[in-house]
Amino acid sequence: TSPILLNNFVATMSSATKDYSKANVSDDKEEEEKIEALGGVTRLIKEYGAGVHFYGVLGSIGAVLNGATMPVFFVFFGDLIDIGSSTQGVDLKAEALDLMFKFFIVGAGFFVFNSMQYVCWGYYGAKISVAARKAYFKLLLQQEIGYYD
């Protein structure tokens, strides 16, 4: 074979490959555009969340209240700094005891609201995932046996 024919063959092959790859890219884009949105998480909640929305609401309330206790903590922490840096004749023991009770209350709020947030959202998510898995398994059992070959 002559180098001229070989070079012509290589040039023809490379241009064909480029055209083919361009065609594949355009086909992939068309296929991606045709895929319909199936709803995602909102669809899961609508279809499988019946009866457990109360836990989602409780979890959200717990999350908001958990976040709201943080500024209260910082206010009390600022009071602690003010008491410690005060040069006036302040009864440090009484003030510290008062602040300690305030911190205990805020800590208890953190515990209750954080627990409420994670337990309720965990239960909510678990119930939805179990319902979705049951429905999926039911659909798998309805398939023809040839589907699995």
Short mmCIF file of C-alpha atoms in Angstrom, two decimals:
data_model
loop_
_atom_site.label_atom_id
_atom_site.label_comp_id
_atom_site.label_asym_id
_atom_site.label_seq_id
_atom_site.Cartn_x
_atom_site.Cartn_y
_atom_site.Cartn_z
CA THR A 1 0.00 0.00 0.00
CA SER A 2 1.17 3.43 -0.72
CA PRO A 3 1.47 6.10 1.97
CA ILE A 4 -0.87 8.34 0.00
CA LEU A 5 -3.72 5.81 0.18
CA LEU A 6 -3.00 5.10 3.79
CA ASN A 7 -3.08 8.82 4.66
CA ASN A 8 -6.30 9.23 2.68
CA PHE A 9 -7.84 6.29 4.58
CA VAL A 10 -6.78 7.75 7.93
CA ALA A 11 -8.13 11.17 6.98
CA THR A 12 -11.44 9.63 5.86
CA MET A 13 -11.71 7.60 9.05
CA SER A 14 -10.97 10.57 11.29
CA SER A 15 -13.56 12.76 9.54
CA ALA A 16 -16.13 9.98 9.77
CA THR A 17 -15.41 9.57 13.46
CA LYS A 18 -15.81 13.30 14.04
CA ASP A 19 -19.15 13.33 12.18
CA TYR A 20 -20.32 10.29 14.13
CA SER A 21 -19.34 11.81 17.46
CA LYS A 22 -21.15 15.03 16.57
CA ALA A 23 -24.25 13.01 15.69
CA ASN A 24 -24.05 11.16 19.01
CA VAL A 25 -23.79 14.39 20.95
CA SER A 26 -26.83 15.87 19.22
CA ASP A 27 -28.80 12.62 19.75
CA ASP A 28 -27.89 12.66 23.45
CA LYS A 29 -29.05 16.26 23.78
CA GLU A 30 -32.36 15.40 22.12
CA GLU A 31 -32.83 12.41 24.45
CA GLU A 32 -32.03 14.54 27.52
CA GLU A 33 -34.56 17.15 26.47
CA LYS A 34 -37.30 14.52 26.05
CA ILE A 35 -37.00 13.24 29.64
CA GLU A 36 -39.97 14.47 31.62
CA ALA A 37 -39.78 15.65 35.20
CA LEU A 38 -41.36 13.07 37.47
CA GLY A 39 -41.67 15.23 40.55
CA GLY A 40 -38.76 14.16 42.75
CA VAL A 41 -39.14 14.61 46.49
CA THR A 42 -42.47 16.41 46.23
CA ARG A 43 -43.95 13.46 44.40
CA LEU A 44 -42.67 11.07 47.06
CA ILE A 45 -44.21 13.18 49.80
CA LYS A 46 -47.55 13.45 47.99
CA GLU A 47 -47.80 9.76 47.13
CA TYR A 48 -46.33 8.11 50.22
CA GLY A 49 -46.55 10.73 52.96
CA ALA A 50 -50.22 10.28 53.81
CA GLY A 51 -50.71 10.11 57.56
CA VAL A 52 -47.25 11.30 58.57
CA HIS A 53 -47.38 14.99 57.62
CA PHE A 54 -47.93 15.79 61.28
CA TYR A 55 -44.39 14.60 62.03
CA GLY A 56 -42.98 16.81 59.30
CA VAL A 57 -44.75 19.81 60.80
CA LEU A 58 -43.53 18.91 64.31
CA GLY A 59 -39.99 18.46 62.99
CA SER A 60 -40.12 21.87 61.33
CA ILE A 61 -41.41 23.51 64.51
CA GLY A 62 -38.63 21.80 66.46
CA ALA A 63 -36.05 23.06 63.95
CA VAL A 64 -37.30 26.64 64.17
CA LEU A 65 -37.36 26.59 67.97
CA ASN A 66 -33.94 24.92 68.07
CA GLY A 67 -32.58 27.75 65.94
CA ALA A 68 -34.37 30.35 68.06
CA THR A 69 -32.65 29.17 71.25
CA MET A 70 -29.23 30.06 69.85
CA PRO A 71 -29.67 33.86 70.08
CA VAL A 72 -30.99 33.44 73.64
CA PHE A 73 -27.84 31.51 74.47
CA PHE A 74 -25.69 34.33 73.09
CA VAL A 75 -27.60 36.94 75.12
CA PHE A 76 -26.97 34.95 78.30
CA PHE A 77 -23.34 34.45 77.32
CA GLY A 78 -23.02 38.23 76.89
CA ASP A 79 -24.50 38.66 80.39
CA LEU A 80 -21.86 36.26 81.69
CA ILE A 81 -19.09 38.36 80.16
CA ASP A 82 -20.65 41.55 81.54
CA ILE A 83 -20.85 40.10 85.06
CA GLY A 84 -17.26 38.86 84.94
CA SER A 85 -15.88 42.18 83.72
CA SER A 86 -17.97 44.36 86.04
CA THR A 87 -15.97 46.50 88.44
CA GLN A 88 -18.96 47.46 90.57
CA GLY A 89 -19.75 45.75 93.83
CA VAL A 90 -21.82 42.87 92.43
CA ASP A 91 -22.64 39.68 94.28
CA LEU A 92 -20.89 37.36 91.83
CA LYS A 93 -22.16 34.21 93.49
CA ALA A 94 -25.83 35.22 93.24
CA GLU A 95 -25.44 36.49 89.66
CA ALA A 96 -23.57 33.32 88.59
CA LEU A 97 -26.25 31.14 90.16
CA ASP A 98 -28.97 33.07 88.36
CA LEU A 99 -27.11 32.76 85.07
CA MET A 100 -26.51 29.06 85.66
CA PHE A 101 -30.25 28.44 85.91
CA LYS A 102 -30.80 30.43 82.72
CA PHE A 103 -28.18 28.31 80.93
CA PHE A 104 -29.82 25.13 82.22
CA ILE A 105 -33.16 26.28 80.83
CA VAL A 106 -31.60 27.12 77.45
CA GLY A 107 -29.76 23.77 77.46
CA ALA A 108 -32.99 21.93 78.20
CA GLY A 109 -34.62 23.84 75.34
CA PHE A 110 -31.78 22.79 73.03
CA PHE A 111 -32.23 19.18 74.08
CA VAL A 112 -36.01 19.14 73.68
CA PHE A 113 -36.18 21.04 70.39
CA ASN A 114 -33.18 19.26 68.85
CA SER A 115 -34.65 15.89 69.80
CA MET A 116 -38.03 16.94 68.47
CA GLN A 117 -36.46 18.02 65.18
CA TYR A 118 -34.40 14.89 64.54
CA VAL A 119 -36.84 12.31 65.87
CA CYS A 120 -39.83 13.71 63.98
CA TRP A 121 -37.97 14.18 60.69
CA GLY A 122 -36.35 10.76 61.06
CA TYR A 123 -39.73 9.10 61.61
CA TYR A 124 -41.22 11.07 58.71
CA GLY A 125 -38.44 10.05 56.32
CA ALA A 126 -38.48 6.42 57.47
CA LYS A 127 -42.22 6.10 56.91
CA ILE A 128 -42.01 7.61 53.44
CA SER A 129 -39.07 5.41 52.43
CA VAL A 130 -40.76 2.24 53.71
CA ALA A 131 -43.95 3.07 51.79
CA ALA A 132 -41.96 3.79 48.60
CA ARG A 133 -39.96 0.56 48.94
CA LYS A 134 -43.16 -1.47 49.48
CA ALA A 135 -44.74 0.04 46.38
CA TYR A 136 -41.57 -0.61 44.36
CA PHE A 137 -41.41 -4.23 45.54
CA LYS A 138 -45.09 -4.71 44.69
CA LEU A 139 -44.40 -3.45 41.15
CA LEU A 140 -41.42 -5.79 40.84
CA LEU A 141 -43.59 -8.76 41.78
CA GLN A 142 -46.11 -7.82 39.08
CA GLN A 143 -43.50 -7.97 36.30
CA GLU A 144 -43.37 -10.90 33.92
CA ILE A 145 -40.73 -13.50 34.78
CA GLY A 146 -38.98 -12.73 31.48
CA TYR A 147 -38.26 -9.21 32.77
CA TYR A 148 -35.61 -10.66 35.06
CA ASP A 149 -33.77 -12.68 32.37
#
